[in-house]
PDB file of C-alpha atoms in Angstrom:
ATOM      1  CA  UNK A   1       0.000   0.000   0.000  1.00 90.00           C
ATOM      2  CA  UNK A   2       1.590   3.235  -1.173  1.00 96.00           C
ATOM      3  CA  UNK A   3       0.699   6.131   1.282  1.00 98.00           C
ATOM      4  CA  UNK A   4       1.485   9.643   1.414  1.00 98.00           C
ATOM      5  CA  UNK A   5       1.593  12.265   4.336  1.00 98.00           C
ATOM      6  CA  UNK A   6       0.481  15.307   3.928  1.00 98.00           C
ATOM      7  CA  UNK A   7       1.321  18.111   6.731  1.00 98.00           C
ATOM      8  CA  UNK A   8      -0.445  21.194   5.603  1.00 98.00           C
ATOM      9  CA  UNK A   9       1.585  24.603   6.409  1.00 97.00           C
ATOM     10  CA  UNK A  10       0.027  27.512   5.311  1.00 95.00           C
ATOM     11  CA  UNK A  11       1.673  30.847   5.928  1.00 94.00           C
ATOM     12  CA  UNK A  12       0.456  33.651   7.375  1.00 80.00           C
ATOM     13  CA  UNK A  13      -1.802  32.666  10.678  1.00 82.00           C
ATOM     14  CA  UNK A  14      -3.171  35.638  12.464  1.00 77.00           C
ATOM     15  CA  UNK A  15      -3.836  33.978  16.499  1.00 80.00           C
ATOM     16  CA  UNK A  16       0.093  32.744  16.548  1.00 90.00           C
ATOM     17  CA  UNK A  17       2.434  34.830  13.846  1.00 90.00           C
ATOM     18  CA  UNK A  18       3.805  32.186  12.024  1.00 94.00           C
ATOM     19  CA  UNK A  19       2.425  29.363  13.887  1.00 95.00           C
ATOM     20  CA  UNK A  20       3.709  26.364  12.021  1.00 97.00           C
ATOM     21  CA  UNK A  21       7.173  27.329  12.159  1.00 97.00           C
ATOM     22  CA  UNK A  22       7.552  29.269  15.333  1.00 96.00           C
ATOM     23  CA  UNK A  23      10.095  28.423  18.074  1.00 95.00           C
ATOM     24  CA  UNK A  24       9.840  25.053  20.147  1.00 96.00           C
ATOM     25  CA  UNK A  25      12.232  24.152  22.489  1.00 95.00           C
ATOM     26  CA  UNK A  26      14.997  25.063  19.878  1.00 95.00           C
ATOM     27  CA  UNK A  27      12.522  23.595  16.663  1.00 97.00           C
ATOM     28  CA  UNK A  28      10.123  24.723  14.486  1.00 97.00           C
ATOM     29  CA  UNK A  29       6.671  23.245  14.873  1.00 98.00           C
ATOM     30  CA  UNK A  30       6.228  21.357  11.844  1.00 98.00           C
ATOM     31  CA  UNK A  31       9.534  19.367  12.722  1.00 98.00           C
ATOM     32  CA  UNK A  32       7.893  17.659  15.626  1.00 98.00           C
ATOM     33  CA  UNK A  33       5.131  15.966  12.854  1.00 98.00           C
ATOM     34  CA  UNK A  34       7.847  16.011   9.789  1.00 98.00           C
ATOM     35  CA  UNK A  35      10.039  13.703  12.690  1.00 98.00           C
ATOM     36  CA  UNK A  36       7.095  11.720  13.669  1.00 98.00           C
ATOM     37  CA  UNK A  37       6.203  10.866  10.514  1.00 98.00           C
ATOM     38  CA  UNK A  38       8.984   9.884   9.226  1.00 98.00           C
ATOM     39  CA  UNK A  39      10.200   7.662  12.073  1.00 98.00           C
ATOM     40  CA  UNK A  40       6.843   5.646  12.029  1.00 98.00           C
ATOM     41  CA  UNK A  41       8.095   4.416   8.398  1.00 98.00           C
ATOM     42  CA  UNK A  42       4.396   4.288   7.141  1.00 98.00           C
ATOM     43  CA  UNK A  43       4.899   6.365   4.292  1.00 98.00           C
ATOM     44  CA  UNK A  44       6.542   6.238   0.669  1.00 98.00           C
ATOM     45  CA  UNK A  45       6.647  10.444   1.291  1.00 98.00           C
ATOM     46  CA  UNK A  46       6.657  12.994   3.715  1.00 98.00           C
ATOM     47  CA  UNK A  47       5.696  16.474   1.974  1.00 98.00           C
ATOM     48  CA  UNK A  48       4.962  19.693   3.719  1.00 98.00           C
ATOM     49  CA  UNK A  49       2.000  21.465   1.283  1.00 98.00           C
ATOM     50  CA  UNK A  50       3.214  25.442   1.671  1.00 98.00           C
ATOM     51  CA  UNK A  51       2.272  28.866   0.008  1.00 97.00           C
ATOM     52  CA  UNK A  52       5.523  29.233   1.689  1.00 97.00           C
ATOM     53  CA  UNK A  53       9.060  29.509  -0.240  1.00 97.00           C
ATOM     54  CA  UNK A  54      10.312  30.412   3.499  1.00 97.00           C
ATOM     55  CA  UNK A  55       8.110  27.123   4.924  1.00 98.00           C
ATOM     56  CA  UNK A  56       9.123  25.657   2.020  1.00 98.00           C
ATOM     57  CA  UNK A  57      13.211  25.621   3.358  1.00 98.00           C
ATOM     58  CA  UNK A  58      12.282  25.126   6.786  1.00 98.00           C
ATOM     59  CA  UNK A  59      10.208  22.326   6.092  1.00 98.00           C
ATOM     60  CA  UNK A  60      13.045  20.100   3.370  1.00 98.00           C
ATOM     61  CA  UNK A  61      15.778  21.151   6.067  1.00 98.00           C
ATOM     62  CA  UNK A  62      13.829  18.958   8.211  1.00 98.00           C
ATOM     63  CA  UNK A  63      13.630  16.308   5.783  1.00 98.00           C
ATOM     64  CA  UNK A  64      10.075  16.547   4.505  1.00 98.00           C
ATOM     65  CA  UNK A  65       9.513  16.927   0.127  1.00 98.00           C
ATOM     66  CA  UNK A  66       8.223  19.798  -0.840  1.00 98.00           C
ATOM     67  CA  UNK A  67       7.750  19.479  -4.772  1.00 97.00           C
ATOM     68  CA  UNK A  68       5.441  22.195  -5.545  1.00 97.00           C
ATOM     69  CA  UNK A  69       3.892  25.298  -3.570  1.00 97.00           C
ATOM     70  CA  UNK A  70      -0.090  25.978  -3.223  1.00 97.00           C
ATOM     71  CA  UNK A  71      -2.348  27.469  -5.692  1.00 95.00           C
ATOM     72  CA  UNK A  72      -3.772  30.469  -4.345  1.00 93.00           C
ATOM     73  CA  UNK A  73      -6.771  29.358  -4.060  1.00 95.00           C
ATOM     74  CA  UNK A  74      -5.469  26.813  -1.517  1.00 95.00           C
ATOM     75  CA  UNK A  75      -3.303  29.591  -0.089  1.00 94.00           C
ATOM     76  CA  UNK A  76      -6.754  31.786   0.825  1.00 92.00           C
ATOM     77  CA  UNK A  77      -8.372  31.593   4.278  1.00 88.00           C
ATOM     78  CA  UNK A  78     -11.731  30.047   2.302  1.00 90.00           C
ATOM     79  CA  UNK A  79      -9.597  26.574   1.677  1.00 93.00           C
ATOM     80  CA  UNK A  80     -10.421  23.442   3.956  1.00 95.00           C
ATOM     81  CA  UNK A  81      -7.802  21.313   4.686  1.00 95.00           C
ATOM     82  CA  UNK A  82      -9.433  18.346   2.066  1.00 97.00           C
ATOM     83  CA  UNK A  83      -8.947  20.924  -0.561  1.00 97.00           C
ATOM     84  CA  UNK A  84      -5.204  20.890   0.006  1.00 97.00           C
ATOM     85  CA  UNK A  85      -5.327  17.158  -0.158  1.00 98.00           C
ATOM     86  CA  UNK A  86      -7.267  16.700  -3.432  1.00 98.00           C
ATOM     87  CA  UNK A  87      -4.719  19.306  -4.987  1.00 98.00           C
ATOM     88  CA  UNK A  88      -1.817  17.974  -3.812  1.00 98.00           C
ATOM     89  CA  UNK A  89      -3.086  14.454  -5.362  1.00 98.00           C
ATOM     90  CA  UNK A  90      -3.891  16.292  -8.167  1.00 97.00           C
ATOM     91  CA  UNK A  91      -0.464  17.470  -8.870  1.00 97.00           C
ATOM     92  CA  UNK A  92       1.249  13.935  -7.789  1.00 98.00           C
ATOM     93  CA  UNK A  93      -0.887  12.371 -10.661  1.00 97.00           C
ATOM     94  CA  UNK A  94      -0.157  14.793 -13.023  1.00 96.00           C
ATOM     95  CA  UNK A  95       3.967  13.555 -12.229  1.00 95.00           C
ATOM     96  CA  UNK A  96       2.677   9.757 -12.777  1.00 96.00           C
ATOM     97  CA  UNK A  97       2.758   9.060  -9.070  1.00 97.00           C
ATOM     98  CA  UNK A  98      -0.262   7.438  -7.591  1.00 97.00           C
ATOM     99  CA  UNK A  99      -0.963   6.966  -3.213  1.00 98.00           C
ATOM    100  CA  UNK A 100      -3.304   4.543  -2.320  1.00 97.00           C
ATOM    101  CA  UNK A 101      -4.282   6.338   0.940  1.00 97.00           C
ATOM    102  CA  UNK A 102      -3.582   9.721   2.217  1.00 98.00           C
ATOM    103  CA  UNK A 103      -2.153  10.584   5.803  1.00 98.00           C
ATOM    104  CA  UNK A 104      -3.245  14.259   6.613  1.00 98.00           C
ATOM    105  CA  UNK A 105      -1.186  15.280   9.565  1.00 98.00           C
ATOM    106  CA  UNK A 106      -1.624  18.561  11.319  1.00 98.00           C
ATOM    107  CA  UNK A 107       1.487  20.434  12.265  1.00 98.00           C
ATOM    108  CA  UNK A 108      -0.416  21.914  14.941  1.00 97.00           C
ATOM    109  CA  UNK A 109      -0.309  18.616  16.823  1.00 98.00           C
ATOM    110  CA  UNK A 110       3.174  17.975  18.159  1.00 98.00           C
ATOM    111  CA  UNK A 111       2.893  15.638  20.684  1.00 98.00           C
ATOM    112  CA  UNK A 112       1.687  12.568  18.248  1.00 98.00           C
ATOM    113  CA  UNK A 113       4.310  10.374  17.970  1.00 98.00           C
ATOM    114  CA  UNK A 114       5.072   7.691  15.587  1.00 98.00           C
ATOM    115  CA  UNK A 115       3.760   5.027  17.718  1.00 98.00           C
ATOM    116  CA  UNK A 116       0.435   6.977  17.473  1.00 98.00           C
ATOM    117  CA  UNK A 117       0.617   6.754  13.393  1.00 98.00           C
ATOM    118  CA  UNK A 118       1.534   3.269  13.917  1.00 98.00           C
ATOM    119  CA  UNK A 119      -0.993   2.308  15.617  1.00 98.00           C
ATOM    120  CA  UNK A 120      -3.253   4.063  13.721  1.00 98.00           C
ATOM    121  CA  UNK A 121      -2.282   2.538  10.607  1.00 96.00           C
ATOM    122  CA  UNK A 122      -2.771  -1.599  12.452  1.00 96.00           C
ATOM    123  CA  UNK A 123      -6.732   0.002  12.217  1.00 96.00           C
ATOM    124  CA  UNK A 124      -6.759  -0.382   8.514  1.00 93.00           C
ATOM    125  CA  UNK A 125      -5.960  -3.820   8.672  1.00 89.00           C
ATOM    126  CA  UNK A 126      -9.490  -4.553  10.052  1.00 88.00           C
ATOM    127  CA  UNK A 127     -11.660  -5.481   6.960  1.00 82.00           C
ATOM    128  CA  UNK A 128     -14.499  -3.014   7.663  1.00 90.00           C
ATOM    129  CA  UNK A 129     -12.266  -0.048   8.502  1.00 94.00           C
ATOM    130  CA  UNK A 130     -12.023   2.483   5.352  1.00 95.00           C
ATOM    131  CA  UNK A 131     -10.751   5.462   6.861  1.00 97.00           C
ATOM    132  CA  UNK A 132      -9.343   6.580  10.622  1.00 98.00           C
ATOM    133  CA  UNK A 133      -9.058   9.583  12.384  1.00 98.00           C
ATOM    134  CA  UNK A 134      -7.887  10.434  15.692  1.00 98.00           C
ATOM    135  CA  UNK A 135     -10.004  11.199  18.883  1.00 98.00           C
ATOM    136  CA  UNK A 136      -9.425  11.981  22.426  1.00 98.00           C
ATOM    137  CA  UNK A 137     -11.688  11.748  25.001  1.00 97.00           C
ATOM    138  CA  UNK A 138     -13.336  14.944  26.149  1.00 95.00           C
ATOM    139  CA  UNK A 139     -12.217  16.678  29.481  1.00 90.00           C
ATOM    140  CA  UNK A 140     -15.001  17.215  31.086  1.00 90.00           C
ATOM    141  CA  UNK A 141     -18.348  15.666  30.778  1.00 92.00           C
ATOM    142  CA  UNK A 142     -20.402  17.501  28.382  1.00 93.00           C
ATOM    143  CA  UNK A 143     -23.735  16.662  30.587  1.00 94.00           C
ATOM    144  CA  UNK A 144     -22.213  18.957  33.312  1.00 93.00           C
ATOM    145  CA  UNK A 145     -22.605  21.470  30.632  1.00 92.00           C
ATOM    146  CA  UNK A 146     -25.613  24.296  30.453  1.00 90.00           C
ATOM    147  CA  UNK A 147     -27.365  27.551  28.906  1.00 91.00           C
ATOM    148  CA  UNK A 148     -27.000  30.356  30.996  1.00 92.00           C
ATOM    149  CA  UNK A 149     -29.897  32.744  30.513  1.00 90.00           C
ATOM    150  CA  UNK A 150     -29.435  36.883  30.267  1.00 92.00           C
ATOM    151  CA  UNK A 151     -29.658  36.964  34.101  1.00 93.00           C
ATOM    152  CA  UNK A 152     -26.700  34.098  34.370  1.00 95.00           C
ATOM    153  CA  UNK A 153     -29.085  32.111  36.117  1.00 95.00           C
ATOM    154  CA  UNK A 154     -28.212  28.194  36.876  1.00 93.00           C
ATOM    155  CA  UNK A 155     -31.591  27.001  36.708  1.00 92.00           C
ATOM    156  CA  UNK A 156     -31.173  25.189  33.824  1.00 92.00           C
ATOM    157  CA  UNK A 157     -28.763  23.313  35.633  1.00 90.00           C
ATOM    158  CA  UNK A 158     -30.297  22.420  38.532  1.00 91.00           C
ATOM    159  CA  UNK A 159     -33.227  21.356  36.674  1.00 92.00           C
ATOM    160  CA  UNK A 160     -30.666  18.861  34.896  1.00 93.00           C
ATOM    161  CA  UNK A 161     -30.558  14.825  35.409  1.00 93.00           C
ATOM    162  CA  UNK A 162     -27.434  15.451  36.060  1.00 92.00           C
ATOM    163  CA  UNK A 163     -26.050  18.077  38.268  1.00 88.00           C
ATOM    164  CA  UNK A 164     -25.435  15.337  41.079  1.00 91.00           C
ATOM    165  CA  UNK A 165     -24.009  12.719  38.978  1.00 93.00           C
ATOM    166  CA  UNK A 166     -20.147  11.419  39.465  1.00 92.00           C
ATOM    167  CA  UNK A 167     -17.674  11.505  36.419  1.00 91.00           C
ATOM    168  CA  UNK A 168     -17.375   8.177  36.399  1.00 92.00           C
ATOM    169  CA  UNK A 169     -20.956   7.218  35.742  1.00 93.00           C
ATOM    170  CA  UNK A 170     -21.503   9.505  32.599  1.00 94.00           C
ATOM    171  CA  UNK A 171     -21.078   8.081  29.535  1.00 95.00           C
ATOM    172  CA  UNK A 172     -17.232   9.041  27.592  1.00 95.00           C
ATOM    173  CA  UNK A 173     -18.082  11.243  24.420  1.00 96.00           C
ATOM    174  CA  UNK A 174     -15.106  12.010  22.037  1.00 97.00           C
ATOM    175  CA  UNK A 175     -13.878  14.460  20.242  1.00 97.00           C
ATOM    176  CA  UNK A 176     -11.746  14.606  16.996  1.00 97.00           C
ATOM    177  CA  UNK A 177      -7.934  15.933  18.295  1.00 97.00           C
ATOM    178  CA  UNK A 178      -6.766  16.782  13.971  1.00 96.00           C
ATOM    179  CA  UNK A 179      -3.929  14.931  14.494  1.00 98.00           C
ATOM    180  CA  UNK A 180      -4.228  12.053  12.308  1.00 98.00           C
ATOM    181  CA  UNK A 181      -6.338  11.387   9.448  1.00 98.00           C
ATOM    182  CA  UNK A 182      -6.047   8.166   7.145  1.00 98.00           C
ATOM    183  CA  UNK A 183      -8.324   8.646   4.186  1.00 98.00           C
ATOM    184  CA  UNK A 184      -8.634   6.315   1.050  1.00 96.00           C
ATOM    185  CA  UNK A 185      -6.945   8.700  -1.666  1.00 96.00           C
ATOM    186  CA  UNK A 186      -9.101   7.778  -4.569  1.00 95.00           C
ATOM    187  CA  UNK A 187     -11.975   8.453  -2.569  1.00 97.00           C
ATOM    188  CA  UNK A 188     -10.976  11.798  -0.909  1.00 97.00           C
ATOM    189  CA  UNK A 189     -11.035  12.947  -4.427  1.00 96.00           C
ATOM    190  CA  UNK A 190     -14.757  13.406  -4.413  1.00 96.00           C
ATOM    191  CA  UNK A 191     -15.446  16.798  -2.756  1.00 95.00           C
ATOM    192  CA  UNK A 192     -18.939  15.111  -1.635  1.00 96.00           C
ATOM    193  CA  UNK A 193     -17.244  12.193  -0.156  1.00 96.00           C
ATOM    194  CA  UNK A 194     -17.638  11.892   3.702  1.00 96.00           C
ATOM    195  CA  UNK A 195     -15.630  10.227   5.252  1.00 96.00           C
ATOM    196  CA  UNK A 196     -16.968   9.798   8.771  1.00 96.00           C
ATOM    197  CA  UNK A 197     -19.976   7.912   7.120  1.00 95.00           C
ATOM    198  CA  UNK A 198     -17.719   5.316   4.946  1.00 95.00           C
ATOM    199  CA  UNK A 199     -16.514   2.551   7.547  1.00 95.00           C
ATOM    200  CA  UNK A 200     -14.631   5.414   9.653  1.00 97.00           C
ATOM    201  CA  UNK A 201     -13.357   4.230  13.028  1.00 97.00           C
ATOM    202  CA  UNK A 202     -11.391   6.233  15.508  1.00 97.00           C
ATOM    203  CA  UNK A 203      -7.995   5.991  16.987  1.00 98.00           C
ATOM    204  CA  UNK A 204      -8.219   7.267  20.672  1.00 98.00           C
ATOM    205  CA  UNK A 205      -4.795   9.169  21.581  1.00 98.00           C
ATOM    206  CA  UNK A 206      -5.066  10.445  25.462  1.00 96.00           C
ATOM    207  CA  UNK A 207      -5.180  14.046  25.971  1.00 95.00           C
ATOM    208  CA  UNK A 208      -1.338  14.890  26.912  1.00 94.00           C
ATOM    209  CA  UNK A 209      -0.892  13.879  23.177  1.00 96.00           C
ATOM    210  CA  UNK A 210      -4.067  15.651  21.929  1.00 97.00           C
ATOM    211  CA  UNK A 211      -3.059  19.329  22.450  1.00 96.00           C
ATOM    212  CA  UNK A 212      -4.009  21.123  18.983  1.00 96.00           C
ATOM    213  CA  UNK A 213      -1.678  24.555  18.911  1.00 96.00           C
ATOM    214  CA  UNK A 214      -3.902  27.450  18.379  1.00 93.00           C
ATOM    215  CA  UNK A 215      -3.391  30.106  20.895  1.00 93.00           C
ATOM    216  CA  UNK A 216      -0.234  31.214  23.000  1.00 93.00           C
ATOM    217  CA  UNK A 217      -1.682  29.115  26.063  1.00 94.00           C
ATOM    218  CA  UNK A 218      -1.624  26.201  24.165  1.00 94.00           C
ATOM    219  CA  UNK A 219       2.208  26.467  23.283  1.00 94.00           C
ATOM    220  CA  UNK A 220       3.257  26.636  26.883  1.00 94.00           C
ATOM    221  CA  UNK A 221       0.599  23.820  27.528  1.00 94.00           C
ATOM    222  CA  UNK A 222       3.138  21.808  25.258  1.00 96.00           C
ATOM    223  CA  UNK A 223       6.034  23.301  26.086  1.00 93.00           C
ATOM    224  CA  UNK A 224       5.351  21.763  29.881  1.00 92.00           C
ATOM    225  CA  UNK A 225       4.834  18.019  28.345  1.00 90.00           C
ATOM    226  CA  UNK A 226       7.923  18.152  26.351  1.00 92.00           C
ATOM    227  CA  UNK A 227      10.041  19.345  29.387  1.00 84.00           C
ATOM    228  CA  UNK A 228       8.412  16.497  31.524  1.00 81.00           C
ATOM    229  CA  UNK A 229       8.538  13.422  29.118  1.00 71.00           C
TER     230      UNK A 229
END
């Protein structure tokens, strides 16, 4: 099975300057998933997908392929992430090279490791598993969540089945974390394809792993697991 990884890149983010490259412990952020998913040795190629010429450098000086920059449509804040991947595809058939599956790995998620992609990838050997994506269970109970009227009132709470009930009686929901997605290539090439309805199952990475780097709290929320593990 050939498979690709895809770490998407894109200049110019407006919460964190330069989020996908900034400063981590002495590397740029997209080195921690370029390094992770590499050493899992799942992949035929690692590119970075960059409007980027300065991304672009960063991201081959850390080992990852970067064989052609985004259009600029794919460079605009409208793009989703799938659109990267069906371009990318798009422009790997047009060189005569062909992935079976597609690995769409977040550079905002450094703490996934390789075992995580690993493990990830044994999913797909189940016979009724088409696609897998990453989940982590959510913090707190959602049924401990409430509406708050105008007058910040709890009385929606108390009124609630369960304002008395312990943690560990409430059902676990889940939440997708972004940092891995394993998608059938030839199928992610439908824009109306959805994936979380086509045999989709869920890898469940615990939350120290699941931190998705969007704000400055968030970096020194990772910053603290990388000086502790």
């Amino acid at each position: 099975m050939k498979v690709l990884a895809i770490i998407p890149a894109r200049s110019g983010s407006k919460g964190l300057p330069d989020k996908n490259i900034i400063n981590l412990l002495g590397r740029p952020l997209m080195d921690y998933t370029i390094k992770a998913a590499i050493d899992s040795k799942c992949f035929e190629e690692v590119m970075v997908s960059t409007d980027s010429e300065k991304y672009a450098k960063i991201a081959m000086d850390c080992g990852a392929n970067v064989p052609f920059l985004r259009s600029e449509f794919t460079s605009s804040d409208t793009a989703t992430s799938w659109d990267v991947v069906r371009e990318v595809i798009g422009n790997y058939k047009r060189k005569g090279k062909n992935f079976d599956y597609i690995a769409l790995l977040q550079p905002t998620s450094p703490l996934r490791t390789s075992d995580d992609i690993i493990r990830a990838f044994r999913l797909l050997d189940r016979e009724d598993v088409h696609n897998v994506i990453a989940v982590t269970e959510v913090a707190h109970p959602i049924q401990w969540c409430f509406p708050l009227d105008k007058n910040c009132s709890m009385e929606s709470f108390a009124n609630s089945p369960y304002y008395q009930a312990r943690r560990q009686d409430l059902e676990k929901y889940y939440q997708v974390n972004g940092a891995i997605y394993l998608v059938d290539a030839s199928k992610i090439e439908n824009p109306e394809y959805n994936l979380y309805k086509d045999s989709c199952f869920a890898y469940i990475m615990p939350g120290e792993r699941s931190v998705d780097i969007d704000t400055e709290k968030d970096l020194i929320v990772v910053k603290t697991f990388l000086h502790i593990s």
